[in-house]
Tab-separated table of C-alpha atoms in Angstrom:
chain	number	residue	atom	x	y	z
A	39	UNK	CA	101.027	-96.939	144.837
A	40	UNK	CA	100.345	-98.966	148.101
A	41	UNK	CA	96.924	-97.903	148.099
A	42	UNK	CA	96.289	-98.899	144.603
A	43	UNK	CA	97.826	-102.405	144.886
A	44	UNK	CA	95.117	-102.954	148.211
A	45	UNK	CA	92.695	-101.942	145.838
A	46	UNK	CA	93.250	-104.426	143.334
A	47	UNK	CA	93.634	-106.940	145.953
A	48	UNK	CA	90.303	-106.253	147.665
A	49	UNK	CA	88.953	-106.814	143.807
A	50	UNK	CA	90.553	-109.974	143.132
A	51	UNK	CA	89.702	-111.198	146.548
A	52	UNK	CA	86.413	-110.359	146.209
A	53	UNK	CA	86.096	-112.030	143.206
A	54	UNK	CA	87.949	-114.985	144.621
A	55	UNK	CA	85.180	-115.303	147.480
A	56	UNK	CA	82.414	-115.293	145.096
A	57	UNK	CA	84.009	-118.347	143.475
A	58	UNK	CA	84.382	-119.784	146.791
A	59	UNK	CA	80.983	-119.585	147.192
A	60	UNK	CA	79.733	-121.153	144.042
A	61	UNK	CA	82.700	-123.602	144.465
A	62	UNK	CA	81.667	-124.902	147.586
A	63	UNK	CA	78.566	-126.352	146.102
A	64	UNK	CA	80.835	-129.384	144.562
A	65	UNK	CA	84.121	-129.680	146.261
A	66	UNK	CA	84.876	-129.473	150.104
A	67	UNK	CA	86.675	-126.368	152.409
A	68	UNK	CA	90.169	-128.690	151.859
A	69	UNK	CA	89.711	-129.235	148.381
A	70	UNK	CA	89.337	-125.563	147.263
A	71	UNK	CA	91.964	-124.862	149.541
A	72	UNK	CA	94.261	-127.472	147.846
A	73	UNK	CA	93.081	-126.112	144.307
A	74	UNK	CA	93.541	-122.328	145.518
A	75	UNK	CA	97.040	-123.342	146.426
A	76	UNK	CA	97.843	-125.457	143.654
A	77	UNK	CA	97.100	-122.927	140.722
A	78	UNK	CA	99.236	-120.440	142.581
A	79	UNK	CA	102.212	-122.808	143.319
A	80	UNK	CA	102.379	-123.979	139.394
A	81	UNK	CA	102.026	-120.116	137.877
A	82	UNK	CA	104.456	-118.737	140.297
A	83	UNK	CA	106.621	-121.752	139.956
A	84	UNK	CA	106.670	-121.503	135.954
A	85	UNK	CA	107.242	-118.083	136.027
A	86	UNK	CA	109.790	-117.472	138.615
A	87	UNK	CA	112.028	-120.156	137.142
A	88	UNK	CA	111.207	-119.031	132.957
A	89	UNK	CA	112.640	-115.159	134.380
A	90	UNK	CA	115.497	-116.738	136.512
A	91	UNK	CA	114.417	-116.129	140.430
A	92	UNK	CA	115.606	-118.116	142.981
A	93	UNK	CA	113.038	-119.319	145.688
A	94	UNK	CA	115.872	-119.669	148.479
A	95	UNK	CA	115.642	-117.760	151.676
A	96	UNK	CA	117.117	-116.833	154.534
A	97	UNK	CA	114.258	-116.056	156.204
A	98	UNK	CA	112.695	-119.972	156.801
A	99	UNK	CA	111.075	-119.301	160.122
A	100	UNK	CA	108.925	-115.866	159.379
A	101	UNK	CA	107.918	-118.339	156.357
A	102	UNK	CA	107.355	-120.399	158.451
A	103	UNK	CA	104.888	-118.161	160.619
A	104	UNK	CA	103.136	-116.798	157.746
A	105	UNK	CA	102.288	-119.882	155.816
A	106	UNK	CA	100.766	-121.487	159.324
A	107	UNK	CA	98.979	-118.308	160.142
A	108	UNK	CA	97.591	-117.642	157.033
A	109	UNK	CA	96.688	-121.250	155.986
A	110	UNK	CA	94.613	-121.598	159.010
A	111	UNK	CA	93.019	-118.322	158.205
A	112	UNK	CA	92.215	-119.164	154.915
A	113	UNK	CA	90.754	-122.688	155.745
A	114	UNK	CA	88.384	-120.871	158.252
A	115	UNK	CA	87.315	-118.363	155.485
A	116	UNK	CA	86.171	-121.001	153.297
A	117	UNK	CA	84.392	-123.005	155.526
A	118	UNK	CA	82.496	-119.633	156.726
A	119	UNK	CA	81.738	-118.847	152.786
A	120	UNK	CA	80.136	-122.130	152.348
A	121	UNK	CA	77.832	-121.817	155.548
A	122	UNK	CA	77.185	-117.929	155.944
A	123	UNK	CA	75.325	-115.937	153.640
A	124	UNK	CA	78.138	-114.393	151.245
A	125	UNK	CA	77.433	-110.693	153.174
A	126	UNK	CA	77.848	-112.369	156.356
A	127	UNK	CA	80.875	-114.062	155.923
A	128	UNK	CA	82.892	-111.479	154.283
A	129	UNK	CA	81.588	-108.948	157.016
A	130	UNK	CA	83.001	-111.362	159.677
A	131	UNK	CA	86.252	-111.769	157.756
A	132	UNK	CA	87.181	-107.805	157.590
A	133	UNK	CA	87.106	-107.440	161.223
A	134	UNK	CA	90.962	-108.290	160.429
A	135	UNK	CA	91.982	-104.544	160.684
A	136	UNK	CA	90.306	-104.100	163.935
A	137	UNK	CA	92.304	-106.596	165.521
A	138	UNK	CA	95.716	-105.040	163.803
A	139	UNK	CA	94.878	-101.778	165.074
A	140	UNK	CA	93.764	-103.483	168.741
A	141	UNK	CA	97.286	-105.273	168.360
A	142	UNK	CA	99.270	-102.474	167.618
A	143	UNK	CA	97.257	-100.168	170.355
A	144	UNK	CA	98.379	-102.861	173.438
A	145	UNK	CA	101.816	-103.819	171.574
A	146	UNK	CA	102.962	-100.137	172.072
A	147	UNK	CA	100.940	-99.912	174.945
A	148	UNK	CA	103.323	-102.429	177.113
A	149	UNK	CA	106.284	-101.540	175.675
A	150	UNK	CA	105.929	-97.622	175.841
A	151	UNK	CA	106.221	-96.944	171.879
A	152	UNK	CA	104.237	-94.589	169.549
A	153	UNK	CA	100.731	-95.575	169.594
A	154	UNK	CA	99.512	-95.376	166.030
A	155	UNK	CA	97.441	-91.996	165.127
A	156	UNK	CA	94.186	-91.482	166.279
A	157	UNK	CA	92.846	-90.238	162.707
A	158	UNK	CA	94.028	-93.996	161.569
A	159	UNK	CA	92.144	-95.762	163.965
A	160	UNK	CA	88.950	-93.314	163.776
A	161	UNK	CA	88.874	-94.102	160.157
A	162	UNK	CA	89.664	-97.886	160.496
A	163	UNK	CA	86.320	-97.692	163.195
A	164	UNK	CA	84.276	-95.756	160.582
A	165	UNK	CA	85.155	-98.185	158.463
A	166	UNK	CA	83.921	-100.963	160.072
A	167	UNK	CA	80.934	-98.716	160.881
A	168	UNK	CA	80.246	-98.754	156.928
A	169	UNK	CA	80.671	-102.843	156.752
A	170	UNK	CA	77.568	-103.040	159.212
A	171	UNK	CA	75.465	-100.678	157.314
A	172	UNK	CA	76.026	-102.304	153.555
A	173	UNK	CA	75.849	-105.673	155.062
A	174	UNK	CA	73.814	-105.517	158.355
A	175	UNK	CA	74.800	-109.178	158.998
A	176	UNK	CA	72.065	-111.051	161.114
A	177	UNK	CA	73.632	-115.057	161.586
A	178	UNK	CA	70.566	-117.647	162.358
A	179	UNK	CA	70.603	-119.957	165.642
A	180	UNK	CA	71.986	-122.761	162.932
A	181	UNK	CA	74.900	-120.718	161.603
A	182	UNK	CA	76.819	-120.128	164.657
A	183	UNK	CA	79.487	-122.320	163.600
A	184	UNK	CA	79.871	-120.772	160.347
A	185	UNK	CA	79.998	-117.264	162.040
A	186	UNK	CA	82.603	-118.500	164.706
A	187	UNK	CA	84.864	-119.752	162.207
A	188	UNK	CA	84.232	-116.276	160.392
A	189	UNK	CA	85.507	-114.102	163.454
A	190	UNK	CA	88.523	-116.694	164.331
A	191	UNK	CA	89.496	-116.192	160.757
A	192	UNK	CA	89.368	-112.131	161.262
A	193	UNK	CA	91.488	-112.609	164.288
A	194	UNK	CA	94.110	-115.127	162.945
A	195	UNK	CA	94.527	-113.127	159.625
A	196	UNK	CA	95.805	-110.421	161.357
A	197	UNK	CA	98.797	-111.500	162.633
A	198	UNK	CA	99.038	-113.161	159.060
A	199	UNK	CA	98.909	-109.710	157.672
A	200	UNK	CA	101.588	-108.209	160.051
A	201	UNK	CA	103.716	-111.501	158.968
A	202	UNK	CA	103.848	-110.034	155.331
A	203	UNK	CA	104.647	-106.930	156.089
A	204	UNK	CA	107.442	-107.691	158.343
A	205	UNK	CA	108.424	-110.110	155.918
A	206	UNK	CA	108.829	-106.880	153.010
A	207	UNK	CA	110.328	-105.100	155.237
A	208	UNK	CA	112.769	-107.625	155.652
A	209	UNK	CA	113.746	-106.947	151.924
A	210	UNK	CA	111.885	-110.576	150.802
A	211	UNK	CA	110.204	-110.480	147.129
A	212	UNK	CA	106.366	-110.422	146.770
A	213	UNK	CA	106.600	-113.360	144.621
A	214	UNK	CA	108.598	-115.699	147.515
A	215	UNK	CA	106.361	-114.714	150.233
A	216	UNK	CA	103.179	-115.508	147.942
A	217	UNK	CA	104.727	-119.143	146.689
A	218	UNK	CA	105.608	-120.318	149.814
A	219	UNK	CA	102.030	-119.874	151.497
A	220	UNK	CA	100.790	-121.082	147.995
A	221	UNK	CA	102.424	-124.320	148.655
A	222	UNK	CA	101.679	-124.934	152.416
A	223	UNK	CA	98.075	-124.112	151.136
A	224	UNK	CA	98.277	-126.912	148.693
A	225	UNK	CA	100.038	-129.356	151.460
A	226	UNK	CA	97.486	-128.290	153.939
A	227	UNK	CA	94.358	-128.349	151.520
A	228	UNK	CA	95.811	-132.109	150.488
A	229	UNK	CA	96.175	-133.191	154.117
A	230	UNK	CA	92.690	-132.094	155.058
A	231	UNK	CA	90.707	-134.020	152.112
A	232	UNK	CA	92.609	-136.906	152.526
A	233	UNK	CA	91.517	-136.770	156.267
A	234	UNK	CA	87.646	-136.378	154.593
A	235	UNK	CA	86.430	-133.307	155.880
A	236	UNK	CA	83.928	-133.621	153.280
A	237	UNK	CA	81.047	-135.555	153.414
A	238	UNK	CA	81.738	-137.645	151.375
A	239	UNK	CA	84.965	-138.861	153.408
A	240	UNK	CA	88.049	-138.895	151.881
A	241	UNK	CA	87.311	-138.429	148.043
A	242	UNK	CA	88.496	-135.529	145.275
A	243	UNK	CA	85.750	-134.870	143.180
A	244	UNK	CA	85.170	-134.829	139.668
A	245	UNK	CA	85.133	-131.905	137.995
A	246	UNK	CA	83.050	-130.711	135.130
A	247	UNK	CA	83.759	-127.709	132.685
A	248	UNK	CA	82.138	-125.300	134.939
A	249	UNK	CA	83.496	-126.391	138.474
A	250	UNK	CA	86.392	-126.362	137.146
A	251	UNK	CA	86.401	-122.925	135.373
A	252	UNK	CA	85.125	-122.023	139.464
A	253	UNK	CA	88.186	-123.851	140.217
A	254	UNK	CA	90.857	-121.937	138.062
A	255	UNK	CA	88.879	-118.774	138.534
A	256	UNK	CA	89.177	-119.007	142.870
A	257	UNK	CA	92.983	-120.241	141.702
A	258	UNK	CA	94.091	-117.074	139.405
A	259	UNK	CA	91.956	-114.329	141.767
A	260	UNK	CA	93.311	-115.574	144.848
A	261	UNK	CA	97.203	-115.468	143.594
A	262	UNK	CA	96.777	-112.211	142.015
A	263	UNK	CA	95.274	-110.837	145.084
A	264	UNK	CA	97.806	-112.478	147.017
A	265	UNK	CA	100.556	-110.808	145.282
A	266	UNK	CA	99.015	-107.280	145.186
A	267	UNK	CA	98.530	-107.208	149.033
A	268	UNK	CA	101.956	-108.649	149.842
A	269	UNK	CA	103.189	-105.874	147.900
A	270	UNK	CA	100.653	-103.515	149.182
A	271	UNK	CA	101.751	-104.161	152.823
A	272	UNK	CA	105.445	-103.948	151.721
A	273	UNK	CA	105.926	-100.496	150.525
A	274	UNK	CA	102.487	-99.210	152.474
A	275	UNK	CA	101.844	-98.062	156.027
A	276	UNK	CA	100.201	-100.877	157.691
A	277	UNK	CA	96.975	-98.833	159.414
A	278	UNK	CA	96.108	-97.157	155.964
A	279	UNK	CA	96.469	-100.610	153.900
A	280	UNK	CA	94.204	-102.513	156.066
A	281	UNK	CA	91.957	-99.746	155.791
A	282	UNK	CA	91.652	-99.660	152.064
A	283	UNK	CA	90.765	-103.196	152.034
A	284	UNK	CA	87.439	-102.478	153.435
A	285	UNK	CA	86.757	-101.408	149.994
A	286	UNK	CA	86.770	-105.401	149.134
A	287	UNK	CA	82.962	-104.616	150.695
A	288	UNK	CA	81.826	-102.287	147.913
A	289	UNK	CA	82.853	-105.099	145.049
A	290	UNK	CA	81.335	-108.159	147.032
A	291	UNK	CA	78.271	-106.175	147.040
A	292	UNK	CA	78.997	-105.528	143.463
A	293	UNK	CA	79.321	-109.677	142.386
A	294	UNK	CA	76.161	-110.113	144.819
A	295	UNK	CA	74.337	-107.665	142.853
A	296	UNK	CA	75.758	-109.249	139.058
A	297	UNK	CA	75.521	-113.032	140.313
A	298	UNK	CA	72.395	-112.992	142.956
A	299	UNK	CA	70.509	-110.162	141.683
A	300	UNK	CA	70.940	-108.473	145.586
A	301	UNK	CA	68.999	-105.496	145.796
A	302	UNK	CA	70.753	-102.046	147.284
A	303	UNK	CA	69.025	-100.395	150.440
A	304	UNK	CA	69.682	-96.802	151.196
A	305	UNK	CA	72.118	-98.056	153.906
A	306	UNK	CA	73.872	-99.810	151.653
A	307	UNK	CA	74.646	-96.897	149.735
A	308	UNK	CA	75.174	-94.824	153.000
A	309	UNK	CA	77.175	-97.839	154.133
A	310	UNK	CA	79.437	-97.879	150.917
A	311	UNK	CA	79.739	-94.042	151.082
A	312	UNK	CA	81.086	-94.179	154.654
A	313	UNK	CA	83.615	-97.150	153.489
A	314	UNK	CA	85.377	-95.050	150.337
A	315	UNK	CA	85.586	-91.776	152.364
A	316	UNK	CA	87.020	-93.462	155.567
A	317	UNK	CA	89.724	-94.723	153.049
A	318	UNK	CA	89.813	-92.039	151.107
A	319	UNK	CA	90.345	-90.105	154.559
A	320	UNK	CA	93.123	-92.316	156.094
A	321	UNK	CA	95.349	-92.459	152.335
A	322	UNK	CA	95.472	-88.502	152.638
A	323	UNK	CA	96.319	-87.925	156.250
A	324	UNK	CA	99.414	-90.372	155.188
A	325	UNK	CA	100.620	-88.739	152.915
A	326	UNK	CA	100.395	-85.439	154.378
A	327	UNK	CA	101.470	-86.363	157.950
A	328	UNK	CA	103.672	-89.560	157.766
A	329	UNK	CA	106.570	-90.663	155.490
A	330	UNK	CA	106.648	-93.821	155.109
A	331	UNK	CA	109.993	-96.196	155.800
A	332	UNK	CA	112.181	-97.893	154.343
A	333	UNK	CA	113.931	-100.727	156.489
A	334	UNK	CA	112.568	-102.172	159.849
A	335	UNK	CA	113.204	-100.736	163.011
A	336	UNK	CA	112.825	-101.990	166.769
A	337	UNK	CA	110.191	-99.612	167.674
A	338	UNK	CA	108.206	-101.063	164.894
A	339	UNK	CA	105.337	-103.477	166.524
A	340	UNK	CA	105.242	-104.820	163.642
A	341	UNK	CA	109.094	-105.380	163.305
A	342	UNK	CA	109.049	-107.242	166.446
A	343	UNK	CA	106.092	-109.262	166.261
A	344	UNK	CA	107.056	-113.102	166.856
C-alpha cells in the first residue's frame, strides 16, 4: 500500500506544480505559499474537529523540525517553478532521494550501522538517470538563481522527508503531521508577502475566477499529496518510497503535454521507461528481501536523525 499512496502523491503533486506554475503569473512565491497553506489548514481543521481528533501532541519539537524544514523547501520550490522552465524545475526538485540515500550512506557510514542495499540505491541512481533523459534540463546564464534555489530545495526536502517518517514511526497521525506544516506554511507564506517579496511590495492580490480556481486547485492537490506521502513514508521503507516518487516525472510530462502541448522525444519515452522499471524494480526487491517495521529503533538513521 506504501507504494500506491507515493503514487498518488507524485500525481497530486504534480498536478499541484502545474498550478504553481500558472499561479505564479498573478500572485507572488509567499502568496501561493500562504494560499497552499491556508486551504490545507481550513479542510484539515473542519474535518478533524467534525470526526472528533484532537490536534495535541507530544511530539512539539520533531513538529517543530518538520514544519521549518519543509516550509523552507517548499518556498524554494515555488520560486524555482516561477523562474525555470516547468521540466527544469521539477528535475532539480527530485534530486531529493539522492541526497536521502547520500544521507543514509555517511549516517551509517560514521556510526558503523547497516548501509542501505545496494539494489536500492542502484535503482534510486537509475532513476535519476531516467529524470535526465525525459527532461534533459539545460538552465540559461539568466536562470541560475532559479536553478540554485531548485537544488537547495532538493537538498533541504530531504531531511524534511526523513522528518515525516520519523515522525510515523513515532506513532503520530498523517492528518497532525500534514496540519501542522499546513499552518506554519500559511504563517510563513503571510510573513513573507507582508515583507513584499513581490514586486509589487507588500500587496495580496486580487483574484479573479480563474486565479483563484489556480488558487484552490494548488490548495486541494498539495494537501492531498501531502497526506498520501506522510502516510506513504509511515508504513513504507524509506529508499523504495523516495524512489517511487520519481514517477511524479512521468505525470509532469503528462500536464506539460495536456497544458503546453510539449512534444515527446524518443528519450523521453526511454527516459520514462527507465523511471517505472527502476521503481517497479526497487518495490519488488522489498518485498521479497526486507520486512518492513513497525516501531523505531536506534540503528535506524532515520530514527536518530536530529
Amino acid at each position: 500500500m506504501a507504494s500506491l499512496w507515493m503514487l498518488f502523491a507524485s500525481f497530486a503533486f504534480a498536478a499541484m506544480g502545474a498550478g504553481v506554475k500558472l499561479a505564479s503569473e498573478f500572485y507572488s512565491t509567499s502568496e501561493l505559499l500562504m494560499y497552499r497553506g491556508l486551504i490545507g489548514t481550513v479542510v484539515l481543521l473542519a474535518a478533524v474537529r467534525h470526526r472528533g481528533g484532537s490536534f495535541k501532541t507530544p511530539f512539539v519539537k520533531a513538529h517543530v523540525w518538520r514544519s521549518a524544514v519543509g516550509v523552507v523547501s517548499l518556498w524554494l520550490w515555488f520560486f524555482a517553478i516561477s523562474r525555470l522552465p516547468l521540466a527544469t524545475a521539477v528535475t532539480l526538485n527530485y534530486m531529493a532521494p539522492i541526497w536521502i540515500a547520500a544521507w543514509m550512506f555517511a549516517h551509517g557510514w560514521w556510526n558503523g550501522t547497516k548501509l542501505p542495499e545496494w539494489p536500492l540505491v542502484l535503482a534510486i541512481a537509475m532513476s535519476f538517470l531516467g529524470v535526465t533523459l525525459v527532461l534533459q534540463p539545460a538552465i540559461a546564464g539568466n536562470q541560475w538563481l532559479g536553478g540554485l534555489a531548485g537544488v537547495a530545495s532538493s537538498l533541504i526536502s530531504a531531511a524534511a522527508y526523513m522528518q515525516v517518517r520519523r515522525l510515523g514511526q513515532m506513532g503520530e497521525p498523517e492528518y497532525r503531521v500534514v496540519f501542522y506544516f499546513s499552518l506554519s506554511t500559511t504563517l510563513f507564506g503571510l510573513a513573507g508577502t507582508l515583507a513584499g517579496d513581490g514586486p509589487d511590495g507588500a500587496v495580496f492580490q486580487s483574484h479573479t475566477l480563474y486565479s483563484g480556481a489556480l488558487l484552490l486547485g494548488v490548495g486541494i492537490f498539495g494537501l492531498l499529496a501531502q497526506m498520501a506521502m506522510t502516510r506513504a513514508y509511515r508504513v513504507g521503507k524509506v529508499l523504495v518510497v523516495a524512489n517511487l516518487q520519481y514517477t511524479g516525472i512521468v505525470f509532469s510530462s503528462l500536464w506539460g503535454l495536456a497544458l503546453w502541448s510539449d512534444a515527446f522525444d524518443w528519450h523521453v519515452w526511454l527516459g520514462i521507461g527507465v523511471i517505472l522499471a527502476s521503481g517497479i524494480a526497487a518495490t519488488f526487491y522489498n518485498t521479497r528481501s526486507t520486512a518492513k517495521g513497525a516501531v523505531v529503533k536506534d540503528t535506524d538513521p532515520i530514527a536518530s536523525e536530529t
